[in-house]
Tab-separated table of C-alpha atoms in Angstrom:
chain	number	residue	atom	x	y	z
A	1	MET	CA	19.419	11.837	-9.873
A	2	TYR	CA	18.241	14.692	-12.122
A	3	ARG	CA	21.722	16.242	-12.282
A	4	GLN	CA	23.131	13.000	-13.674
A	5	ILE	CA	20.966	13.226	-16.803
A	6	TRP	CA	22.191	15.449	-19.644
A	7	ILE	CA	19.720	17.348	-21.804
A	8	ASN	CA	20.226	17.303	-25.572
A	9	SER	CA	22.078	20.459	-26.640
A	10	SER	CA	19.175	21.478	-28.883
A	11	GLN	CA	17.034	21.847	-25.731
A	12	TRP	CA	19.394	24.002	-23.644
A	13	ASP	CA	17.744	27.237	-24.736
A	14	PHE	CA	14.515	26.119	-23.078
A	15	GLN	CA	16.289	26.080	-19.712
A	16	ARG	CA	17.720	29.600	-19.609
A	17	ILE	CA	17.886	31.333	-16.225
A	18	LEU	CA	19.047	34.680	-14.846
A	19	TRP	CA	21.016	34.690	-11.614
A	20	ARG	CA	22.811	36.921	-9.143
A	21	SER	CA	23.912	36.213	-5.582
A	22	LYS	CA	23.183	39.738	-4.313
A	23	PRO	CA	20.820	42.510	-5.463
A	24	THR	CA	23.843	44.736	-6.142
A	25	GLU	CA	25.493	42.292	-8.548
A	26	PRO	CA	24.844	42.366	-12.285
A	27	LEU	CA	22.604	39.665	-13.698
A	28	ARG	CA	24.329	36.636	-15.110
A	29	HIS	CA	22.892	34.412	-17.805
A	30	TYR	CA	22.992	30.593	-17.678
A	31	ARG	CA	21.689	27.635	-19.640
A	32	LEU	CA	20.983	24.511	-17.583
A	33	LYS	CA	22.357	21.410	-19.286
A	34	THR	CA	20.863	18.716	-17.047
A	35	VAL	CA	17.332	17.741	-16.027
A	36	THR	CA	16.160	20.462	-13.658
A	37	TYR	CA	14.252	20.226	-10.389
A	38	GLY	CA	10.810	21.793	-10.484
A	39	THR	CA	10.135	21.311	-14.180
A	40	ARG	CA	7.056	19.313	-15.042
A	41	SER	CA	8.908	16.884	-17.285
A	42	ALA	CA	11.706	16.080	-14.804
A	43	PRO	CA	10.158	12.989	-13.110
A	44	PHE	CA	9.161	11.477	-16.449
A	45	LEU	CA	12.607	12.025	-17.979
A	46	ALA	CA	14.355	10.450	-14.988
A	47	ILE	CA	12.122	7.371	-14.930
A	48	ARG	CA	12.239	7.065	-18.714
A	49	CYS	CA	16.052	6.905	-18.582
A	50	LEU	CA	15.854	4.031	-16.085
A	51	HIS	CA	13.367	2.205	-18.298
A	52	TYR	CA	15.650	2.717	-21.291
A	53	ILE	CA	18.553	1.110	-19.401
A	54	SER	CA	16.258	-1.754	-18.399
A	55	GLU	CA	15.233	-2.343	-22.013
A	56	GLU	CA	18.867	-2.209	-23.174
A	57	ILE	CA	19.986	-5.013	-20.841
A	58	GLU	CA	16.798	-7.092	-20.848
A	59	GLN	CA	18.265	-9.855	-23.012
A	60	SER	CA	21.620	-10.156	-21.222
A	61	GLU	CA	20.548	-9.405	-17.622
A	62	PRO	CA	16.790	-10.082	-17.332
A	63	GLU	CA	16.671	-10.119	-13.513
A	64	ILE	CA	18.539	-6.820	-13.095
A	65	ALA	CA	16.448	-5.302	-15.887
A	66	HIS	CA	13.260	-6.293	-14.069
A	67	ASN	CA	14.539	-4.845	-10.788
A	68	ILE	CA	15.482	-1.525	-12.385
A	69	LYS	CA	12.059	-1.194	-13.966
A	70	THR	CA	9.977	-2.240	-10.957
A	71	LYS	CA	11.958	-1.487	-7.794
A	72	PHE	CA	12.934	2.115	-8.381
A	73	PHE	CA	10.422	4.575	-6.963
A	74	MET	CA	11.626	7.883	-8.387
A	75	ASP	CA	15.240	7.977	-7.127
A	76	ASP	CA	14.812	5.441	-4.298
A	77	TYR	CA	15.623	1.771	-4.886
A	78	LEU	CA	14.024	-0.788	-2.552
A	79	ASP	CA	14.976	-4.456	-2.659
A	80	GLY	CA	15.830	-7.427	-0.464
A	81	ALA	CA	17.167	-10.976	-0.531
A	82	ASP	CA	16.996	-14.248	1.398
A	83	SER	CA	20.735	-14.368	2.126
A	84	LEU	CA	23.657	-12.002	2.633
A	85	GLU	CA	25.456	-13.412	-0.411
A	86	GLU	CA	22.463	-12.783	-2.664
A	87	LEU	CA	22.046	-9.282	-1.233
A	88	GLN	CA	25.705	-8.384	-1.821
A	89	LEU	CA	25.521	-9.708	-5.370
A	90	LYS	CA	22.403	-7.654	-6.123
A	91	GLN	CA	24.003	-4.517	-4.705
A	92	SER	CA	27.282	-4.852	-6.594
A	93	GLN	CA	25.655	-5.772	-9.917
A	94	LEU	CA	23.170	-2.920	-9.739
A	95	GLU	CA	25.806	-0.365	-8.756
A	96	GLU	CA	28.234	-1.458	-11.461
A	97	LEU	CA	25.630	-1.572	-14.207
A	98	LEU	CA	24.090	1.820	-13.461
A	99	MET	CA	27.527	3.418	-13.058
A	100	SER	CA	28.350	2.233	-16.586
A	101	HIS	CA	25.308	4.215	-17.773
A	102	GLY	CA	26.205	7.370	-15.852
A	103	PHE	CA	24.151	6.868	-12.690
A	104	GLN	CA	26.100	6.836	-9.417
A	105	LEU	CA	24.194	5.189	-6.563
A	106	ARG	CA	24.702	6.644	-3.089
A	107	LYS	CA	23.144	6.736	0.378
A	108	TRP	CA	23.046	2.968	0.794
A	109	CYS	CA	21.154	1.771	3.861
A	110	SER	CA	20.217	-1.740	5.016
A	111	ASN	CA	18.996	-3.701	8.011
A	112	SER	CA	22.002	-5.990	7.413
A	113	GLN	CA	25.004	-4.751	9.359
A	114	GLU	CA	27.190	-7.218	7.441
A	115	LEU	CA	26.249	-5.573	4.149
A	116	MET	CA	26.785	-2.075	5.522
A	117	SER	CA	30.218	-3.064	6.839
A	118	SER	CA	31.238	-4.268	3.383
A	119	LEU	CA	30.277	-0.984	1.709
A	120	HIS	CA	32.690	1.910	1.889
A	121	ASN	CA	33.898	4.768	-0.279
A	122	ASP	CA	36.619	6.984	1.170
A	123	LEU	CA	36.016	9.666	-1.469
A	124	ASP	CA	32.275	10.057	-0.817
A	125	LYS	CA	31.035	10.625	2.723
A	126	HIS	CA	27.441	10.249	1.508
A	127	TYR	CA	28.027	6.815	-0.035
A	128	CYS	CA	26.391	5.089	2.974
A	129	ILE	CA	23.954	6.265	5.622
A	130	ASN	CA	25.283	5.288	9.034
A	131	LEU	CA	22.605	5.334	11.712
A	132	SER	CA	22.577	4.833	15.459
A	133	GLU	CA	20.151	2.501	17.263
A	134	ASP	CA	17.252	4.980	17.421
A	135	ASP	CA	17.804	6.799	14.110
A	136	THR	CA	15.272	6.430	11.323
A	137	ILE	CA	15.104	7.208	7.624
A	138	LYS	CA	12.265	7.597	5.144
A	139	ALA	CA	11.571	4.822	2.641
A	140	LEU	CA	8.967	6.075	0.175
A	141	GLY	CA	7.749	8.455	2.846
A	142	ILE	CA	7.395	5.696	5.453
A	143	THR	CA	9.576	6.030	8.549
A	144	TRP	CA	11.885	3.004	8.888
A	145	ASN	CA	14.369	2.028	11.585
A	146	PRO	CA	16.947	-0.229	9.849
A	147	LYS	CA	18.551	-1.303	13.128
A	148	THR	CA	15.341	-2.815	14.518
A	149	ASP	CA	13.764	-3.334	11.067
A	150	ASP	CA	10.538	-1.680	12.207
A	151	LEU	CA	8.234	0.742	10.438
A	152	MET	CA	7.168	3.753	12.479
A	153	VAL	CA	4.197	6.112	12.375
A	154	ASN	CA	4.677	9.861	12.363
A	155	VAL	CA	1.533	11.895	13.067
A	156	HIS	CA	2.202	15.604	13.490
A	157	GLU	CA	0.617	17.563	16.309
A	158	TYR	CA	-2.590	19.426	15.575
A	159	SER	CA	-3.062	22.763	17.302
A	160	HIS	CA	-6.210	24.121	15.631
A	161	ARG	CA	-9.194	24.361	17.942
A	162	GLU	CA	-11.689	25.678	15.414
A	163	VAL	CA	-11.591	23.943	12.067
A	164	SER	CA	-13.341	24.012	8.700
A	165	LYS	CA	-14.061	21.271	6.189
A	166	ARG	CA	-11.197	22.506	4.006
A	167	MET	CA	-8.729	22.283	6.916
A	168	ILE	CA	-9.866	18.748	7.747
A	169	LEU	CA	-9.498	17.576	4.145
A	170	ALA	CA	-5.984	19.048	3.987
A	171	ASP	CA	-5.033	17.382	7.265
A	172	LEU	CA	-6.344	13.969	6.204
A	173	HIS	CA	-4.143	14.139	3.112
A	174	THR	CA	-1.021	14.475	5.273
A	175	PHE	CA	-1.433	10.901	6.553
A	176	TRP	CA	0.767	8.693	4.373
A	177	ASP	CA	-0.281	5.050	4.428
A	178	PRO	CA	0.410	3.644	0.938
A	179	ILE	CA	-0.270	-0.032	1.731
A	180	GLY	CA	-3.143	0.528	4.142
A	181	LEU	CA	-1.614	-0.800	7.361
A	182	LEU	CA	-3.368	1.931	9.366
A	183	SER	CA	-6.631	1.864	7.396
A	184	PRO	CA	-8.941	1.017	10.345
A	185	VAL	CA	-7.854	4.209	12.119
A	186	PHE	CA	-7.702	6.580	9.156
A	187	ILE	CA	-11.030	5.344	7.733
A	188	ARG	CA	-12.755	7.018	10.669
A	189	GLY	CA	-11.380	10.372	9.557
A	190	ARG	CA	-12.766	9.813	6.075
A	191	MET	CA	-16.107	8.759	7.558
A	192	PHE	CA	-16.156	12.042	9.474
A	193	LEU	CA	-15.458	14.018	6.294
A	194	GLN	CA	-18.394	12.303	4.613
A	195	GLU	CA	-20.518	13.223	7.627
A	196	LEU	CA	-19.614	16.869	6.977
A	197	TRP	CA	-20.826	16.559	3.389
A	198	GLN	CA	-24.141	15.181	4.609
A	199	SER	CA	-24.401	18.045	7.125
A	200	ASN	CA	-24.133	20.611	4.286
A	201	VAL	CA	-21.195	22.345	5.969
A	202	THR	CA	-19.483	24.753	3.550
A	203	TRP	CA	-15.762	24.643	2.851
A	204	ASP	CA	-14.580	27.521	5.015
A	205	ASP	CA	-17.213	27.849	7.737
A	206	VAL	CA	-16.147	26.885	11.256
A	207	LEU	CA	-17.729	23.570	12.197
A	208	PRO	CA	-20.655	23.502	14.637
A	209	LEU	CA	-19.530	22.919	18.223
A	210	LYS	CA	-20.572	19.250	18.327
A	211	LEU	CA	-18.749	18.349	15.107
A	212	ASN	CA	-15.741	20.455	16.091
A	213	LYS	CA	-15.368	18.558	19.373
A	214	LYS	CA	-15.762	15.227	17.604
A	215	TRP	CA	-12.973	16.040	15.137
A	216	ASN	CA	-10.568	17.387	17.752
A	217	ALA	CA	-11.109	14.310	19.933
A	218	TYR	CA	-10.317	12.013	16.992
A	219	ARG	CA	-7.327	14.097	15.924
A	220	LYS	CA	-5.871	14.155	19.425
A	221	GLN	CA	-6.132	10.366	19.713
A	222	LEU	CA	-4.038	9.931	16.556
A	223	GLN	CA	-0.935	11.011	18.482
A	224	VAL	CA	-1.022	7.574	20.134
A	225	LEU	CA	0.083	6.071	16.802
A	226	ASN	CA	3.507	7.667	17.222
A	227	ASN	CA	4.255	5.021	19.856
A	228	MET	CA	3.677	2.127	17.454
A	229	LYS	CA	6.346	-0.057	15.879
A	230	ILE	CA	5.338	-2.274	12.961
A	231	SER	CA	7.538	-5.182	11.938
A	232	ARG	CA	8.661	-4.786	8.337
A	233	ARG	CA	9.255	-8.516	7.912
A	234	VAL	CA	6.011	-10.354	7.286
A	235	TRP	CA	6.999	-13.865	6.251
A	236	PHE	CA	9.639	-16.487	6.921
A	237	GLY	CA	11.077	-19.330	4.909
A	238	ASN	CA	10.413	-20.274	1.299
A	239	LEU	CA	7.559	-18.686	-0.609
A	240	GLN	CA	6.825	-22.061	-2.188
A	241	THR	CA	5.201	-23.115	1.104
A	242	ALA	CA	3.474	-19.786	1.813
A	243	GLU	CA	-0.187	-18.888	1.300
A	244	LEU	CA	-2.085	-15.637	0.814
A	245	HIS	CA	-5.388	-15.109	2.625
A	246	GLY	CA	-7.599	-12.173	1.702
A	247	PHE	CA	-10.541	-10.981	3.803
A	248	CYS	CA	-13.266	-8.512	2.838
A	249	ASP	CA	-16.185	-6.900	4.645
A	250	ALA	CA	-18.583	-3.973	4.512
A	251	SER	CA	-20.701	-1.890	6.837
A	252	GLU	CA	-23.139	0.902	6.070
A	253	LYS	CA	-20.283	3.416	6.398
A	254	ALA	CA	-17.258	1.741	4.787
A	255	PHE	CA	-15.977	-1.361	3.028
A	256	GLY	CA	-12.596	-2.818	2.211
A	257	ALA	CA	-10.183	-5.722	2.236
A	258	CYS	CA	-6.972	-6.904	3.888
A	259	ILE	CA	-4.459	-9.588	2.892
A	260	TYR	CA	-2.302	-11.850	5.079
A	261	ILE	CA	0.596	-14.129	4.267
A	262	ARG	CA	0.771	-17.479	6.076
A	263	SER	CA	4.101	-19.292	6.301
A	264	TRP	CA	6.334	-21.504	8.461
A	265	ASN	CA	8.777	-20.017	10.937
A	266	SER	CA	12.105	-21.506	12.026
A	267	GLU	CA	10.347	-23.492	14.782
A	268	GLY	CA	8.086	-25.282	12.314
A	269	LYS	CA	4.942	-23.390	13.327
A	270	TYR	CA	2.466	-21.534	11.159
A	271	ILE	CA	2.560	-17.745	11.425
A	272	SER	CA	0.528	-15.109	9.611
A	273	HIS	CA	0.995	-11.383	9.179
A	274	LEU	CA	-0.798	-8.483	7.522
A	275	VAL	CA	0.696	-7.536	4.141
A	276	CYS	CA	-1.589	-4.780	2.876
A	277	ALA	CA	-5.134	-3.422	3.065
A	278	LYS	CA	-7.449	-1.001	1.322
A	279	GLY	CA	-10.525	0.746	2.702
A	280	ARG	CA	-13.164	2.981	1.140
A	281	VAL	CA	-16.077	4.921	2.566
A	282	ALA	CA	-19.491	3.744	1.401
A	283	PRO	CA	-21.071	5.836	-1.372
A	284	LEU	CA	-23.690	8.387	-0.365
A	285	GLN	CA	-26.343	6.797	-2.570
A	286	ASN	CA	-28.173	4.053	-0.747
A	287	LEU	CA	-26.840	0.562	-1.416
A	288	THR	CA	-28.005	-2.590	0.293
A	289	LEU	CA	-25.516	-4.213	2.639
A	290	PRO	CA	-25.145	-7.292	0.371
A	291	ARG	CA	-24.193	-5.005	-2.525
A	292	LEU	CA	-21.635	-3.244	-0.342
A	293	GLU	CA	-20.260	-6.644	0.664
A	294	LEU	CA	-19.968	-7.472	-3.039
A	295	LYS	CA	-18.069	-4.230	-3.659
A	296	ALA	CA	-15.701	-5.228	-0.858
A	297	ALA	CA	-15.093	-8.551	-2.617
A	298	VAL	CA	-14.187	-6.667	-5.804
A	299	VAL	CA	-11.733	-4.502	-3.835
A	300	LEU	CA	-10.149	-7.701	-2.500
A	301	ILE	CA	-9.749	-9.170	-5.989
A	302	GLU	CA	-8.130	-5.945	-7.250
A	303	LEU	CA	-5.829	-5.676	-4.236
A	304	MET	CA	-4.749	-9.315	-4.525
A	305	SER	CA	-3.982	-8.861	-8.222
A	306	GLN	CA	-1.785	-5.839	-7.475
A	307	LEU	CA	0.048	-7.712	-4.722
A	308	ILE	CA	0.721	-10.787	-6.849
A	309	THR	CA	2.002	-8.630	-9.713
A	310	SER	CA	4.255	-6.402	-7.617
A	311	LEU	CA	5.793	-9.226	-5.545
A	312	ARG	CA	5.805	-11.784	-8.387
A	313	PHE	CA	3.811	-14.393	-6.452
A	314	GLU	CA	3.233	-16.672	-9.414
A	315	THR	CA	2.565	-20.069	-7.817
A	316	ILE	CA	1.363	-19.184	-4.333
A	317	ASP	CA	-1.877	-20.627	-2.896
A	318	ILE	CA	-4.639	-18.041	-2.477
A	319	ASN	CA	-7.790	-18.099	-0.343
A	320	TYR	CA	-10.534	-15.465	-0.209
A	321	TRP	CA	-12.760	-14.996	2.842
A	322	THR	CA	-16.029	-13.125	3.422
A	323	ASP	CA	-18.656	-13.201	6.159
A	324	SER	CA	-21.479	-12.687	3.648
A	325	GLU	CA	-23.165	-15.936	2.627
A	326	ILE	CA	-25.179	-13.971	0.064
A	327	VAL	CA	-21.995	-12.869	-1.713
A	328	LEU	CA	-20.663	-16.430	-1.628
A	329	ASN	CA	-23.884	-17.684	-3.204
A	330	TRP	CA	-23.657	-15.016	-5.919
A	331	ILE	CA	-20.065	-15.999	-6.724
A	332	HIS	CA	-20.845	-19.726	-6.807
A	333	GLY	CA	-23.984	-19.131	-8.874
A	334	GLY	CA	-22.192	-17.456	-11.799
A	335	ALA	CA	-22.776	-14.023	-13.334
A	336	GLN	CA	-25.456	-15.157	-15.781
A	337	ASN	CA	-28.014	-15.777	-13.022
A	338	TRP	CA	-28.066	-12.296	-11.474
A	339	LYS	CA	-29.267	-8.788	-12.230
A	340	THR	CA	-26.883	-6.400	-13.985
A	341	TYR	CA	-25.288	-4.755	-10.919
A	342	VAL	CA	-24.468	-8.068	-9.273
A	343	ALA	CA	-23.676	-9.854	-12.539
A	344	ASN	CA	-20.998	-7.324	-13.569
A	345	ARG	CA	-19.188	-7.565	-10.248
A	346	VAL	CA	-19.465	-11.334	-10.000
A	347	ALA	CA	-17.979	-11.571	-13.500
A	348	LYS	CA	-15.014	-9.448	-12.395
A	349	ILE	CA	-14.528	-11.553	-9.266
A	350	ARG	CA	-14.580	-14.772	-11.290
A	351	GLU	CA	-12.067	-13.347	-13.757
A	352	GLY	CA	-9.535	-13.055	-10.939
A	353	SER	CA	-10.482	-16.118	-8.880
A	354	THR	CA	-12.387	-19.385	-8.891
A	355	PRO	CA	-15.468	-20.104	-6.733
A	356	GLY	CA	-13.503	-22.838	-4.962
A	357	GLN	CA	-11.081	-20.247	-3.581
A	358	TRP	CA	-13.858	-18.416	-1.727
A	359	ARG	CA	-14.621	-19.400	1.872
A	360	TYR	CA	-16.872	-18.301	4.714
A	361	VAL	CA	-15.613	-16.678	7.917
A	362	LYS	CA	-17.633	-15.563	10.932
A	363	SER	CA	-17.937	-11.799	11.383
A	364	ALA	CA	-16.246	-11.980	14.786
A	365	GLU	CA	-13.220	-13.665	13.172
A	366	ASN	CA	-13.050	-11.445	10.090
A	367	PRO	CA	-10.226	-8.857	10.383
A	368	ALA	CA	-11.767	-6.838	7.550
A	369	ASP	CA	-14.684	-6.151	9.913
A	370	ILE	CA	-12.280	-3.927	11.882
A	371	LEU	CA	-11.582	-1.972	8.710
A	372	SER	CA	-15.211	-1.565	7.668
A	373	ARG	CA	-16.251	-0.173	11.055
A	374	GLY	CA	-13.077	1.641	12.065
A	375	ILE	CA	-11.287	1.463	15.394
A	376	SER	CA	-9.909	3.942	17.909
A	377	PRO	CA	-6.120	4.491	17.940
A	378	HIS	CA	-5.914	3.229	21.540
A	379	ALA	CA	-7.633	-0.086	20.721
A	380	PHE	CA	-5.691	-0.367	17.472
A	381	GLN	CA	-2.354	-0.637	19.261
A	382	THR	CA	-3.227	-4.023	20.750
A	383	CYS	CA	-5.498	-5.356	18.000
A	384	ASP	CA	-3.774	-8.665	17.235
A	385	GLN	CA	-6.553	-9.799	14.919
A	386	TRP	CA	-5.754	-6.928	12.557
A	387	TRP	CA	-2.011	-7.552	12.470
A	388	PHE	CA	-2.043	-11.368	12.405
A	389	GLY	CA	-5.511	-12.385	11.218
A	390	PRO	CA	-7.847	-14.893	12.918
A	391	ALA	CA	-6.236	-17.331	15.341
A	392	TRP	CA	-7.091	-20.377	13.223
A	393	LEU	CA	-4.718	-19.203	10.459
A	394	LYS	CA	-1.986	-20.628	12.676
A	395	GLU	CA	-3.704	-24.034	12.695
A	396	GLU	CA	-4.012	-26.853	10.178
A	397	ILE	CA	-6.550	-26.549	7.362
A	398	ASN	CA	-8.926	-28.987	9.120
A	399	ASP	CA	-9.457	-26.347	11.815
A	400	TRP	CA	-10.542	-23.664	9.339
A	401	PRO	CA	-14.243	-22.673	9.075
A	402	ALA	CA	-16.290	-24.865	6.716
A	403	TRP	CA	-19.188	-23.738	4.507
A	404	THR	CA	-21.529	-25.347	1.979
A	405	PRO	CA	-22.808	-23.130	-0.884
A	406	ASN	CA	-26.536	-22.654	-1.411
A	407	ILE	CA	-27.084	-21.195	-4.861
A	408	ASN	CA	-30.874	-21.379	-4.591
A	409	SER	CA	-31.006	-17.838	-3.162
A	410	ASN	CA	-33.389	-15.587	-5.122
A	411	LEU	CA	-31.933	-12.250	-3.967
A	412	GLU	CA	-30.886	-10.258	-7.077
A	413	ARG	CA	-31.758	-13.249	-9.284
A	414	LYS	CA	-32.482	-12.294	-12.872
A	415	LYS	CA	-36.033	-13.014	-13.990
A	416	THR	CA	-36.249	-15.333	-16.952
A	417	SER	CA	-39.188	-16.192	-19.151
A	418	TYR	CA	-39.711	-19.124	-21.467
A	419	SER	CA	-41.945	-19.359	-24.505
A	420	LEU	CA	-42.903	-22.165	-26.838
């Protein structure tokens, strides 16, 4: 992508290089005329060019303009459609429009064999990526098998027997899980890192034997994730009949939220599937469990807002679930009734939702409970509640848990005084 963007001639002198193929050759002098890999400004310049194209065509082609601005992630374009005809139209329009602005799109790949069969370019062998049944590619760093339309997990082997806190932090940052599908497993690694902070272990000292064994046992178990296949497709049918259900929970060690989409399948039955999740370790300063539960509710509101914006869910029904009756009472009671800490967070929750959207779920049926406590990789493989939510999401609304608010709770209630 960078090499398709010309630099203004007045800037060429800032990209001078010296080059020779062999040490015995004389030095040759060049000026690079296109955006160059490795320069700090390169990503910005590339994305800014795409945004400029989007702004140029916004009036005449609003849908394509929106897609260019929101569905390019650096030089990767990710999109989909409900039918082959719509998909082919999107592909041809995007390719033609960007070609007219100097950007040639290549390396097309799709889970639709019909689309791939219709794409060909005899002059460019890299125009399409042709894969066999077991081949995978990377989509934003996530391993994807287009033939089976599954996402895969790739955890590298870990051979270190003696480790330090610095090595563990570096290793944890190699796990790429941008939408939190594996949060219940990876949160345990972050919990362990926090345990090291509390143990006053320095950055480069070898861990004590007990902690070293604990880390290596956890790290070895992660290899099990390489056997997992995660369905990329999470909903069926028309989004007009779909619903989003968000769950949140907290423990003394972590808190977070997960979101499910509920829709009809071709057999006329309700199905639900995990869309995204986000987990955080609990802060080191002591917070009561109700306050942590409230923080989890804020995470859910933020995550839901990001999801609705990115997927353009403008008219979809939304439900929020928590197993904390205290948090539900705080939300129903309004921000003005509570002390500052609670009031600020309740205000944020009510900015992004209404009290009527919040419901009660039992802890045993709350999938976010799995996230807040963590789970072993072995148990995670068969944890249907995490991937599909509670069983009653597949039932009619009359079978959902019911709850009556009680806003007479005095916990965190702001003291008021009256004078005459």
